[in-house]
Coordinates of C-alpha atoms in Angstrom, one line a residue:
M1 CA 8.9 -51.1 -20.5
N2 CA 7.6 -47.6 -20.9
G3 CA 5.3 -45.3 -19.0
R4 CA 2.1 -47.0 -20.1
D5 CA 3.4 -50.4 -18.8
F6 CA 3.1 -49.1 -15.3
T7 CA -0.2 -48.9 -13.4
G8 CA -0.9 -47.0 -10.2
D9 CA 2.1 -46.6 -8.0
D10 CA 4.0 -49.8 -9.5
F11 CA 6.9 -47.7 -10.6
E12 CA 7.3 -46.0 -7.2
L13 CA 7.1 -49.3 -5.7
L14 CA 9.8 -50.6 -7.9
L15 CA 12.2 -47.6 -7.0
L16 CA 11.2 -48.3 -3.1
R17 CA 12.4 -52.1 -3.4
I18 CA 15.6 -50.4 -5.0
V19 CA 16.3 -48.1 -2.6
D20 CA 15.7 -50.6 0.4
G21 CA 18.4 -53.1 -1.4
E22 CA 15.3 -55.8 -2.2
A23 CA 15.6 -55.5 -5.8
S24 CA 16.6 -58.3 -8.2
E25 CA 18.8 -57.7 -11.3
A26 CA 15.6 -57.9 -13.4
D27 CA 14.1 -55.1 -11.4
M28 CA 17.4 -53.1 -11.9
A29 CA 17.4 -53.7 -15.5
T30 CA 13.5 -52.7 -15.8
A31 CA 14.1 -49.6 -13.9
A32 CA 17.1 -48.3 -16.0
D33 CA 15.5 -48.9 -19.1
A34 CA 12.5 -47.4 -18.1
I35 CA 14.0 -44.3 -16.8
A36 CA 16.2 -44.0 -20.0
A37 CA 12.9 -44.5 -22.4
S38 CA 10.3 -42.4 -20.8
T39 CA 10.2 -38.4 -19.8
E40 CA 7.1 -39.3 -17.7
L41 CA 8.8 -41.9 -15.6
R42 CA 11.9 -39.8 -15.3
K43 CA 10.1 -36.9 -13.8
R44 CA 8.0 -39.3 -11.6
A45 CA 11.3 -40.8 -10.5
F46 CA 12.9 -37.3 -9.5
V47 CA 9.1 -36.6 -7.5
F48 CA 9.8 -39.5 -5.6
L49 CA 13.2 -39.6 -4.9
C50 CA 13.5 -35.6 -4.2
D51 CA 10.5 -34.1 -4.0
E52 CA 9.0 -36.4 -1.3
S53 CA 12.2 -35.4 1.2
L54 CA 10.8 -31.8 1.1
L55 CA 7.5 -33.5 2.6
A56 CA 9.3 -35.5 5.1
D57 CA 11.5 -32.4 6.3
E58 CA 8.4 -30.0 6.6
I59 CA 6.7 -32.8 8.6
D60 CA 8.6 -32.1 11.9
N61 CA 5.6 -31.6 14.3
A62 CA 5.5 -34.8 16.2
Q63 CA 1.7 -34.6 16.5
R64 CA 1.3 -34.1 12.7
V65 CA 3.6 -37.3 12.1
S66 CA 1.8 -39.5 14.6
K67 CA -1.7 -38.7 12.9
L68 CA 0.1 -39.6 9.4
I69 CA 1.5 -42.7 10.7
E70 CA -2.1 -43.5 12.1
A71 CA -3.9 -42.6 9.1
A72 CA -1.2 -44.5 6.9
S73 CA -1.5 -47.9 9.2
S74 CA -5.2 -47.7 9.3
P75 CA -6.1 -49.9 6.3
R76 CA -3.6 -52.4 7.6
E77 CA -5.0 -52.7 11.3
R78 CA -8.2 -52.9 9.5
R79 CA -7.2 -55.9 7.3
L80 CA -5.6 -57.5 10.5
A81 CA -9.2 -57.1 12.5
G82 CA -10.7 -59.2 9.7
R83 CA -12.6 -55.8 8.6
Q84 CA -11.0 -56.3 5.0
Q85 CA -11.2 -59.9 3.6
V86 CA -9.4 -59.1 0.2
E87 CA -5.7 -58.2 0.1
E88 CA -5.3 -54.7 -1.6
P89 CA -3.3 -54.4 -4.5
P90 CA 0.6 -53.0 -4.0
S91 CA -0.6 -49.9 -5.9
R92 CA -3.1 -48.8 -3.0
R93 CA -0.9 -49.9 0.1
L94 CA 1.9 -47.6 -1.4
T95 CA -0.6 -44.7 -1.6
E96 CA -2.4 -45.1 1.7
G97 CA 0.7 -46.2 3.8
G98 CA 3.9 -47.0 1.8
I99 CA 5.2 -43.6 1.1
L100 CA 4.1 -42.1 4.1
S101 CA 5.5 -44.8 6.6
Y102 CA 8.6 -44.7 4.2
V103 CA 9.2 -40.8 4.7
N104 CA 8.4 -41.1 8.5
R105 CA 11.1 -44.3 8.8
H106 CA 13.8 -42.8 6.6
G107 CA 13.1 -38.7 6.4
L108 CA 15.9 -36.9 5.2
A109 CA 17.7 -40.0 4.3
I110 CA 15.4 -40.2 1.2
A111 CA 18.2 -38.2 -0.8
A112 CA 20.7 -40.4 0.7
A113 CA 18.3 -43.6 -0.5
A114 CA 18.6 -41.9 -4.1
A115 CA 22.3 -42.2 -4.0
L116 CA 21.8 -46.0 -3.3
L117 CA 19.6 -46.3 -6.7
I118 CA 22.0 -44.4 -8.3
A119 CA 25.0 -46.6 -7.2
G120 CA 22.8 -49.7 -8.0
L121 CA 22.1 -48.8 -11.4
I122 CA 25.9 -47.7 -11.9
A123 CA 26.8 -51.4 -11.0
H124 CA 24.4 -52.3 -14.0
N125 CA 26.5 -50.0 -16.4
V126 CA 23.8 -47.1 -16.4
N127 CA 26.2 -44.6 -17.1
M128 CA 23.5 -41.9 -17.2
M129 CA 23.0 -41.9 -13.4
S130 CA 26.2 -41.6 -12.2
K131 CA 25.1 -39.3 -9.4
V132 CA 22.2 -37.7 -7.9
A133 CA 22.5 -34.8 -9.8
R134 CA 22.7 -36.8 -12.9
L135 CA 19.4 -38.4 -12.0
H136 CA 17.8 -34.9 -11.4
E137 CA 19.0 -34.0 -14.9
L138 CA 17.5 -37.0 -16.6
T139 CA 14.3 -36.6 -14.8
V140 CA 13.7 -32.9 -15.6
Q141 CA 15.4 -31.9 -18.9
N142 CA 16.2 -28.7 -19.9
E143 CA 14.6 -27.7 -23.3
T144 CA 14.7 -24.6 -25.5
Q145 CA 12.5 -22.0 -23.7
A146 CA 11.8 -18.8 -25.7
E147 CA 12.1 -15.5 -23.7
V148 CA 11.6 -11.7 -24.1
Q149 CA 15.2 -10.3 -23.6
V150 CA 16.6 -7.0 -24.2
V151 CA 20.1 -6.0 -25.0
V152 CA 21.2 -2.5 -24.6
D153 CA 24.5 -0.4 -25.9
D154 CA 24.4 2.2 -22.8
A155 CA 21.7 3.6 -20.7
A156 CA 21.3 6.9 -22.7
T157 CA 20.2 4.9 -25.9
A158 CA 18.6 1.9 -24.3
D159 CA 15.2 2.8 -24.8
R160 CA 15.7 2.8 -28.9
R161 CA 18.5 0.5 -29.3
A162 CA 16.5 -2.6 -27.3
K163 CA 16.7 -5.5 -29.4
K164 CA 14.9 -9.4 -28.6
R165 CA 15.8 -12.9 -28.7
I166 CA 12.4 -14.3 -29.1
G167 CA 13.0 -15.6 -33.0
G168 CA 12.0 -14.2 -35.9
A169 CA 11.2 -10.3 -36.0
G170 CA 8.9 -10.5 -32.6
I171 CA 9.0 -7.9 -30.3
G172 CA 6.7 -9.2 -27.8
R173 CA 4.5 -11.7 -26.4
V174 CA 0.8 -12.4 -25.3
I175 CA 0.9 -12.3 -21.6
G176 CA -3.1 -12.0 -21.0
L177 CA -6.4 -12.5 -22.6
D178 CA -9.6 -12.2 -21.2
D179 CA -13.0 -13.4 -23.1
V180 CA -11.4 -12.6 -26.3
R181 CA -13.6 -12.7 -29.6
W182 CA -11.8 -12.8 -33.0
P183 CA -13.5 -11.5 -36.3
E184 CA -13.6 -14.7 -38.9
E185 CA -11.1 -13.0 -41.0
A186 CA -8.7 -12.2 -38.3
S187 CA -5.6 -14.5 -37.0
E188 CA -6.1 -15.3 -33.5
L189 CA -3.4 -15.3 -30.7
T190 CA -3.1 -17.2 -27.6
Y191 CA -1.1 -16.9 -24.4
G192 CA 2.4 -16.8 -24.8
D193 CA 2.3 -16.3 -28.5
T194 CA 4.9 -14.2 -30.3
V195 CA 3.9 -10.8 -31.5
E196 CA 6.0 -9.9 -34.5
E197 CA 6.7 -6.4 -35.9
G198 CA 4.3 -5.1 -38.2
R199 CA 1.7 -7.5 -36.6
L200 CA -1.8 -6.1 -37.4
V201 CA -4.3 -6.9 -34.3
H202 CA -8.0 -7.1 -34.8
L203 CA -9.9 -8.0 -31.8
A204 CA -14.0 -7.9 -31.7
G205 CA -14.2 -8.4 -27.8
G206 CA -12.6 -9.1 -24.7
V207 CA -9.1 -8.0 -23.3
L208 CA -5.4 -8.5 -24.9
E209 CA -2.7 -7.7 -23.1
I210 CA 0.7 -7.5 -24.8
L211 CA 4.5 -7.3 -23.3
L212 CA 7.1 -5.5 -25.6
A213 CA 10.8 -6.4 -25.2
N214 CA 11.4 -3.2 -23.7
G215 CA 9.1 -3.4 -20.9
A216 CA 6.1 -1.7 -22.4
K217 CA 2.7 -3.2 -21.8
V218 CA -0.1 -2.6 -24.0
T219 CA -3.6 -3.6 -22.7
A220 CA -6.2 -3.4 -25.5
A221 CA -10.2 -3.6 -25.2
G222 CA -12.2 -4.7 -28.2
P223 CA -13.4 -3.7 -30.5
V224 CA -9.9 -2.5 -31.4
E225 CA -7.8 -2.4 -34.5
F226 CA -3.8 -1.4 -34.2
E227 CA -0.6 -2.5 -35.8
L228 CA 2.7 -2.9 -33.9
T229 CA 4.8 -1.0 -36.2
S230 CA 8.0 -1.4 -34.3
L231 CA 9.3 -1.8 -30.5
L232 CA 8.5 2.1 -29.9
A233 CA 5.3 2.7 -31.9
M234 CA 2.0 1.6 -32.7
D235 CA -0.8 2.9 -35.2
L236 CA -4.3 2.8 -33.5
Q237 CA -6.9 2.8 -35.7
R238 CA -10.1 2.6 -33.5
G239 CA -10.5 1.3 -30.2
K240 CA -9.2 1.7 -26.8
I241 CA -6.0 0.8 -25.4
V242 CA -3.6 1.6 -22.3
A243 CA -0.2 1.9 -22.4
S244 CA 2.2 1.1 -19.6
V245 CA 5.7 2.5 -20.3
P246 CA 8.5 2.4 -17.8
R247 CA 11.5 5.0 -17.8
N248 CA 13.7 2.8 -20.1
A249 CA 11.1 2.5 -22.9
R250 CA 9.9 6.2 -23.0
G251 CA 9.4 7.8 -26.2
Y252 CA 6.8 5.1 -26.9
T253 CA 4.6 6.7 -29.6
I254 CA 1.2 5.9 -30.7
V255 CA -0.3 7.5 -33.8
T256 CA -4.2 7.8 -34.5
P257 CA -6.0 9.4 -37.4
T258 CA -5.9 12.7 -35.7
S259 CA -3.3 12.5 -33.2
E260 CA 0.4 11.5 -32.5
L261 CA 1.0 11.0 -28.9
V262 CA 4.5 10.3 -27.4
D263 CA 5.1 8.9 -23.7
I264 CA 7.5 10.3 -21.4
G265 CA 7.6 7.4 -18.9
T266 CA 3.9 7.2 -17.9
Q267 CA 0.6 5.2 -17.9
F268 CA -1.9 6.5 -20.8
G269 CA -5.3 5.6 -22.4
V270 CA -6.2 6.2 -25.7
A271 CA -9.7 6.0 -27.3
V272 CA -10.0 6.4 -30.9
S273 CA -14.0 6.5 -32.5
D274 CA -14.7 5.1 -35.7
S275 CA -14.6 8.8 -37.2
G276 CA -11.1 9.1 -36.0
D277 CA -11.5 11.2 -32.9
T278 CA -9.4 10.9 -30.4
E279 CA -9.1 10.9 -26.7
L280 CA -5.5 11.2 -24.7
H281 CA -6.1 10.3 -20.9
V282 CA -3.1 10.6 -18.8
F283 CA -3.4 8.2 -15.6
D284 CA -0.1 8.6 -14.2
G285 CA 3.2 10.7 -15.5
D286 CA 3.4 13.1 -18.7
V287 CA 2.3 12.8 -22.6
V288 CA 3.4 15.1 -25.5
A289 CA 1.0 15.2 -28.3
R290 CA 0.3 17.1 -31.4
S291 CA -2.6 17.1 -34.0
R292 CA -2.6 15.4 -37.4
V293 CA -5.5 17.0 -38.5
K294 CA -5.3 18.9 -41.5
A295 CA -4.8 22.8 -41.2
A296 CA -4.2 22.4 -37.3
S297 CA -1.6 23.7 -35.5
T298 CA 1.4 21.1 -35.3
D299 CA 2.8 22.5 -32.0
L300 CA 3.3 20.1 -29.4
V301 CA 0.9 20.1 -26.5
H302 CA 1.5 18.8 -23.1
A303 CA -0.8 16.6 -20.8
K304 CA 0.0 15.7 -17.3
E305 CA -1.3 13.1 -14.7
N306 CA -5.1 13.5 -14.5
E307 CA -5.2 15.4 -17.6
A308 CA -6.9 14.7 -20.8
I309 CA -7.0 16.1 -24.7
R310 CA -9.5 15.4 -27.2
F311 CA -8.5 15.6 -31.0
S312 CA -11.4 15.8 -33.4
A313 CA -11.2 15.3 -37.2
A314 CA -14.3 18.0 -37.5
T315 CA -12.0 20.9 -35.9
T316 CA -8.6 22.1 -35.5
E317 CA -9.1 23.1 -32.0
L318 CA -8.0 20.8 -29.1
E319 CA -10.2 20.2 -25.8
R320 CA -8.8 19.7 -22.7
F321 CA -10.9 18.3 -19.9
A322 CA -10.1 15.9 -16.8
A323 CA -8.9 12.5 -17.3
R324 CA -11.2 9.6 -16.6
E325 CA -10.4 5.7 -15.9
S326 CA -13.8 4.5 -16.7
G327 CA -14.1 2.4 -20.1
F328 CA -10.5 1.8 -19.9
V329 CA -8.6 -1.6 -18.4
R330 CA -5.6 -0.6 -16.8
R331 CA -4.6 -4.0 -15.7
L332 CA -6.0 -7.5 -16.8
T333 CA -5.7 -8.7 -13.3
P334 CA -7.6 -7.1 -10.4
Q335 CA -5.1 -5.5 -7.9
V336 CA -5.7 -6.9 -4.0
A337 CA -7.2 -4.0 -1.8
S338 CA -4.6 -2.4 0.2
S339 CA -6.8 -3.5 3.4
E340 CA -6.0 -7.0 2.5
L341 CA -2.4 -6.4 2.0
P342 CA 0.4 -7.4 4.7
P343 CA 2.1 -4.5 6.9
L344 CA 5.0 -3.7 4.6
P345 CA 6.7 -1.1 6.3
R346 CA 7.8 0.9 3.8
V347 CA 6.4 1.4 0.3
E348 CA 8.9 4.5 -0.6
G349 CA 10.7 3.5 -3.6
L350 CA 9.2 0.2 -3.9
C351 CA 9.4 -1.4 -7.6
L352 CA 8.5 -5.0 -7.0
W353 CA 6.7 -7.1 -4.5
Y354 CA 5.5 -10.6 -4.9
S355 CA 4.1 -12.6 -1.9
A356 CA 2.9 -16.3 -2.1
D357 CA 0.1 -15.8 0.3
M358 CA -1.4 -13.3 -1.9
I359 CA -1.7 -15.5 -5.1
R360 CA -5.4 -15.7 -5.8
D361 CA -5.9 -17.1 -9.0
I362 CA -4.1 -20.7 -8.5
A363 CA -4.9 -23.6 -6.3
V364 CA -2.4 -25.1 -4.1
G365 CA -0.6 -27.6 -5.9
E366 CA -1.0 -26.2 -9.4
P367 CA 1.9 -24.8 -11.7
L368 CA 2.1 -21.1 -11.2
P369 CA 2.8 -19.7 -14.7
V370 CA 2.8 -15.8 -13.4
W371 CA 3.6 -14.3 -10.1
R372 CA 1.8 -11.0 -9.9
D373 CA 3.6 -7.8 -8.7
I374 CA 1.4 -6.2 -6.0
L375 CA 0.9 -2.5 -6.8
V376 CA 1.1 -0.2 -3.7
G377 CA 2.9 2.8 -2.8
D378 CA 5.8 4.1 -5.4
N379 CA 5.2 0.7 -7.1
R380 CA 3.0 1.7 -9.9
F381 CA 3.9 -0.3 -12.7
A382 CA 3.2 -4.2 -12.9
N383 CA 6.6 -6.3 -12.8
D384 CA 4.9 -9.7 -13.0
A385 CA 7.1 -13.1 -12.8
R386 CA 6.2 -15.3 -16.0
Q387 CA 6.9 -18.7 -17.4
F388 CA 5.3 -19.3 -20.6
D389 CA 6.5 -22.9 -20.7
D390 CA 4.2 -25.0 -18.3
R391 CA 6.8 -27.7 -18.1
R392 CA 9.1 -25.0 -16.5
C393 CA 6.6 -23.5 -14.1
P394 CA 7.0 -23.8 -10.4
K395 CA 4.3 -24.7 -8.1
L396 CA 2.1 -23.0 -5.5
V397 CA 2.2 -25.3 -2.4
N398 CA 1.8 -25.0 1.4
D399 CA 4.4 -25.9 3.6
G400 CA 4.3 -27.9 6.9
L401 CA 2.7 -25.1 8.7
G402 CA 0.3 -24.4 6.1
R403 CA 2.1 -21.2 4.5
R404 CA 1.9 -20.4 1.1
A405 CA 5.2 -20.9 -0.9
V406 CA 6.2 -21.4 -4.4
R407 CA 8.4 -24.3 -4.8
F408 CA 11.1 -24.4 -7.3
D409 CA 12.4 -28.2 -8.1
G410 CA 16.3 -27.1 -8.8
G411 CA 16.6 -28.4 -12.3
A412 CA 14.0 -26.8 -14.9
T413 CA 11.8 -24.4 -13.1
S414 CA 12.1 -20.6 -13.0
L415 CA 10.5 -17.4 -13.4
Q416 CA 11.3 -14.4 -15.8
I417 CA 10.3 -10.9 -14.4
D418 CA 9.0 -8.3 -16.9
P419 CA 11.8 -5.5 -17.7
M420 CA 12.3 -3.2 -14.8
D421 CA 14.7 -0.2 -14.6
N422 CA 16.6 1.4 -11.6
S423 CA 18.8 4.4 -10.6
G424 CA 21.7 2.9 -9.6
C425 CA 21.1 1.8 -5.9
S426 CA 18.9 -1.4 -5.5
T427 CA 17.7 -3.3 -2.2
V428 CA 16.5 -6.9 -2.7
F429 CA 14.4 -9.0 0.0
V430 CA 14.1 -12.5 -0.4
A431 CA 12.3 -15.0 2.2
F432 CA 13.1 -18.4 1.2
A433 CA 13.5 -22.0 2.5
P434 CA 16.0 -24.1 0.9
G435 CA 15.6 -27.8 -0.4
P436 CA 17.5 -30.5 1.1
T437 CA 20.3 -30.4 -1.2
S438 CA 21.3 -28.9 -4.3
F439 CA 21.6 -29.7 -8.1
S440 CA 23.5 -26.4 -9.2
N441 CA 26.6 -25.8 -10.5
D442 CA 29.6 -24.5 -8.0
H443 CA 30.4 -21.1 -9.6
H444 CA 26.9 -19.7 -9.4
G445 CA 25.0 -21.8 -6.7
D446 CA 21.2 -21.8 -6.7
I447 CA 20.2 -18.4 -8.0
L448 CA 17.4 -16.8 -5.9
F449 CA 17.2 -13.4 -8.0
K450 CA 19.4 -12.1 -10.8
Y451 CA 19.2 -9.0 -13.1
G452 CA 19.3 -9.9 -16.7
M453 CA 22.1 -7.7 -18.3
A454 CA 25.2 -6.5 -17.2
P455 CA 26.1 -5.0 -14.9
S456 CA 24.2 -7.9 -13.1
L457 CA 23.3 -8.2 -9.9
E458 CA 23.1 -12.0 -8.5
L459 CA 21.8 -13.3 -5.2
S460 CA 22.3 -17.2 -4.7
L461 CA 22.3 -20.1 -2.3
Q462 CA 26.2 -21.6 -2.4
Q463 CA 26.7 -25.3 -1.6
D464 CA 28.1 -24.8 1.5
R465 CA 24.7 -23.2 2.5
T466 CA 26.1 -19.4 2.8
L467 CA 24.1 -16.8 0.8
R468 CA 26.4 -15.0 -1.7
S469 CA 25.5 -11.6 -3.8
W470 CA 27.9 -10.4 -6.6
V471 CA 27.9 -8.3 -9.7
W472 CA 29.1 -9.4 -13.2
P473 CA 30.1 -6.2 -14.9
G474 CA 30.1 -7.8 -18.3
P475 CA 32.2 -9.8 -20.9
N476 CA 35.7 -10.6 -20.0
E477 CA 35.4 -9.1 -16.6
N478 CA 35.9 -10.4 -13.1
N479 CA 33.1 -10.4 -10.6
V480 CA 33.0 -7.6 -8.1
A481 CA 31.4 -6.7 -4.9
S482 CA 31.4 -10.4 -3.7
V483 CA 30.1 -10.7 -0.3
R484 CA 29.1 -13.7 1.6
S485 CA 26.8 -14.5 4.6
P486 CA 27.5 -17.2 7.5
S487 CA 26.0 -20.8 6.4
I488 CA 22.2 -21.0 7.4
E489 CA 21.2 -24.0 9.4
G490 CA 18.7 -26.7 8.4
R491 CA 15.9 -25.9 5.8
R492 CA 13.8 -23.2 8.1
I493 CA 12.8 -20.2 6.3
S494 CA 15.6 -17.6 6.1
V495 CA 15.3 -13.6 5.1
V496 CA 18.4 -12.5 2.9
A497 CA 18.6 -8.9 2.0
C498 CA 21.2 -7.4 -0.5
Q499 CA 21.6 -3.6 -0.9
Y500 CA 23.8 -2.5 -4.1
D501 CA 24.3 1.2 -3.9
S502 CA 26.7 2.4 -6.9
L503 CA 26.0 5.9 -6.1
Q504 CA 27.4 5.6 -2.6
S505 CA 29.9 2.8 -3.8
R506 CA 28.4 0.4 -0.8
C507 CA 27.2 -3.1 -1.2
Q508 CA 25.8 -5.0 2.2
L509 CA 24.6 -8.1 2.9
W510 CA 22.1 -9.1 5.6
L511 CA 21.1 -12.6 6.9
N512 CA 17.8 -12.7 9.3
G513 CA 18.2 -9.0 10.4
A514 CA 22.2 -9.1 11.1
P515 CA 24.9 -7.6 8.8
C516 CA 27.0 -9.8 7.3
A517 CA 29.5 -8.2 5.2
E518 CA 30.0 -4.6 3.6
V519 CA 31.9 -4.0 0.3
D520 CA 32.6 -1.3 -2.2
A521 CA 30.4 -1.1 -5.3
P522 CA 32.5 0.0 -7.9
V523 CA 30.2 -0.3 -11.0
E524 CA 26.8 1.3 -11.9
L525 CA 23.7 -0.9 -11.9
R526 CA 21.6 -0.2 -15.2
Q527 CA 18.8 -2.1 -15.7
C528 CA 16.2 -2.2 -18.4
D529 CA 16.1 -6.1 -19.1
A530 CA 14.3 -8.9 -17.8
S531 CA 15.5 -10.4 -14.4
Y532 CA 14.7 -14.1 -13.2
L533 CA 13.8 -15.8 -9.9
G534 CA 15.1 -19.2 -9.6
S535 CA 17.7 -19.6 -12.4
H536 CA 20.1 -17.8 -14.4
G537 CA 18.9 -16.3 -17.7
E538 CA 21.1 -18.6 -19.5
L539 CA 19.6 -22.0 -18.5
Q540 CA 22.4 -23.9 -19.5
N541 CA 24.4 -22.4 -16.8
N542 CA 22.7 -25.0 -14.5
A543 CA 22.1 -22.6 -11.6
F544 CA 18.5 -23.6 -10.6
F545 CA 17.0 -23.0 -7.1
F546 CA 15.9 -25.9 -5.1
G547 CA 13.7 -24.7 -2.5
S548 CA 10.5 -22.6 -1.9
L549 CA 10.3 -18.6 -2.2
Y550 CA 7.8 -16.7 0.3
E551 CA 8.4 -13.3 -0.3
V552 CA 10.4 -11.0 -2.8
I553 CA 10.8 -7.2 -2.5
V554 CA 12.9 -5.1 -4.4
Y555 CA 13.2 -1.2 -3.7
D556 CA 14.7 1.3 -6.2
G557 CA 16.7 4.4 -4.8
E558 CA 18.2 5.3 -1.4
F559 CA 17.7 3.0 1.5
D560 CA 18.8 3.6 4.9
I561 CA 20.0 1.1 7.5
Q562 CA 16.8 2.0 9.6
S563 CA 14.5 0.8 6.6
L564 CA 16.8 -2.1 6.1
G565 CA 16.1 -3.2 9.3
A566 CA 12.4 -2.5 9.5
V567 CA 12.0 -4.7 6.2
S568 CA 13.8 -7.4 7.7
S569 CA 11.9 -7.4 11.0
Y570 CA 8.6 -7.4 9.1
L571 CA 9.6 -10.4 7.3
L572 CA 11.2 -12.1 10.1
D573 CA 8.0 -11.4 11.9
R574 CA 5.9 -12.7 9.3
Y575 CA 7.4 -16.3 8.9
E576 CA 8.5 -16.4 12.4
T577 CA 12.4 -16.7 11.7
A578 CA 14.8 -16.4 14.3
S579 CA 16.9 -13.2 14.4
S580 CA 20.3 -15.6 13.6
N581 CA 21.6 -18.7 12.8

């Protein structure tokens, strides 16, 4: 039997009979064969046995449960009252009453019921389902996922020694498209496509956004023609682009018919007319440039924030004027107005901010391919968290109290954060709620947040329900700066904060506003690679988070105890979390 042989909720009814001990040997054999043969049914089995337990635990308000029971039982009552003469099919009974009433009867015992199913299948020589973790592995299988990653030798040469592991000669990926139109002779790009070194891009209209492996982003508005000559350079023949370049990618160069523009860690726009005239508009930071016009001076010129320079093919003289943003697309997704943002108490040093209740472009219940970085204060460059494989996207959900959260399934879902760098002092806050169990390995646990390259800071939930942070210095070295919290209770929202300050040689861990431990920070953090939410960068390490993330905040630079307490209090108040566990 395969996935197409089951109609409605027949498969869930079969699982229900097994966990209730009412299944025949034929039922057991049917379930085993179906789960082994069908990817769809493996996923449905996981959702029924594991995800429904999340729902059960979130419905802890007696009045809410009472209403659900009443709603679930009403069809049966109507039948008993003679209002419905025709017996309902099993699939409808399960949909309207079976699952909800089962959840209300068993609550968190669903996870244990899953174990009973496994035990029954073992008795029938189904070795692939020897425990709940094995069922999870079968129902949500790991598959190869292409990712933009960076390998560097040292901080001084990171920007020019960046490499990729995305296959072929790829140097980046398409991360956004809006109303794009391609000329007939041009090859089209779609979301998630790898962009190769030397790729010619000819866009007739619309907006295209490309993330390079070193963290630089190029946003092009058609009509535009350019060539990505390398990881650190492009030739712009005509049209408009905006380049957003982090510190680790400084030196990014744009060559036009009349100019050569070299970034020093900034965001700037470039417009090239059909005649080759070039305008440079610096929105943030600094750019150095020189003319390529014949007989013009080749001396370097400097453009600062809010300054612009025009290079004309008809003259050797440069023209300086005030920069303007009109006509340029600085970011594909509109930024949330500051008046609509939560009252984050500190924006100085902010370098990343995700908040589930600020997600506006995805409906509740849908997969989340991109969690947008909120730009405010010192956070000027967006480091969005992405998942290019729709099978691995977490979901946007409402919890039992109606609060938005991003749900990770503990076996396949994760998000990769655009490459970002820091100064050696990093402070990470995560507001999260754990799932009812864990499928991760004992070494890593359920990873909440992880920097990609060594030395790598890793923050995770362990099997004993403690929080742990540590730093992996690199290959063949033991982890350092390991600190743990007390065990968290239940599955309510908790707020964990980790500060790793290699400048002061101090690493601290806080849980729900209370300090847990402090140790030395012996190695310097140097980051210019992708980071991760909900998993390890190496997926085979099986360190997937099972539960929900509500908010993630990262600061770069010195961060005092008063600020740490203020941001912790902000998160505790937002999610009504007790001050201690």
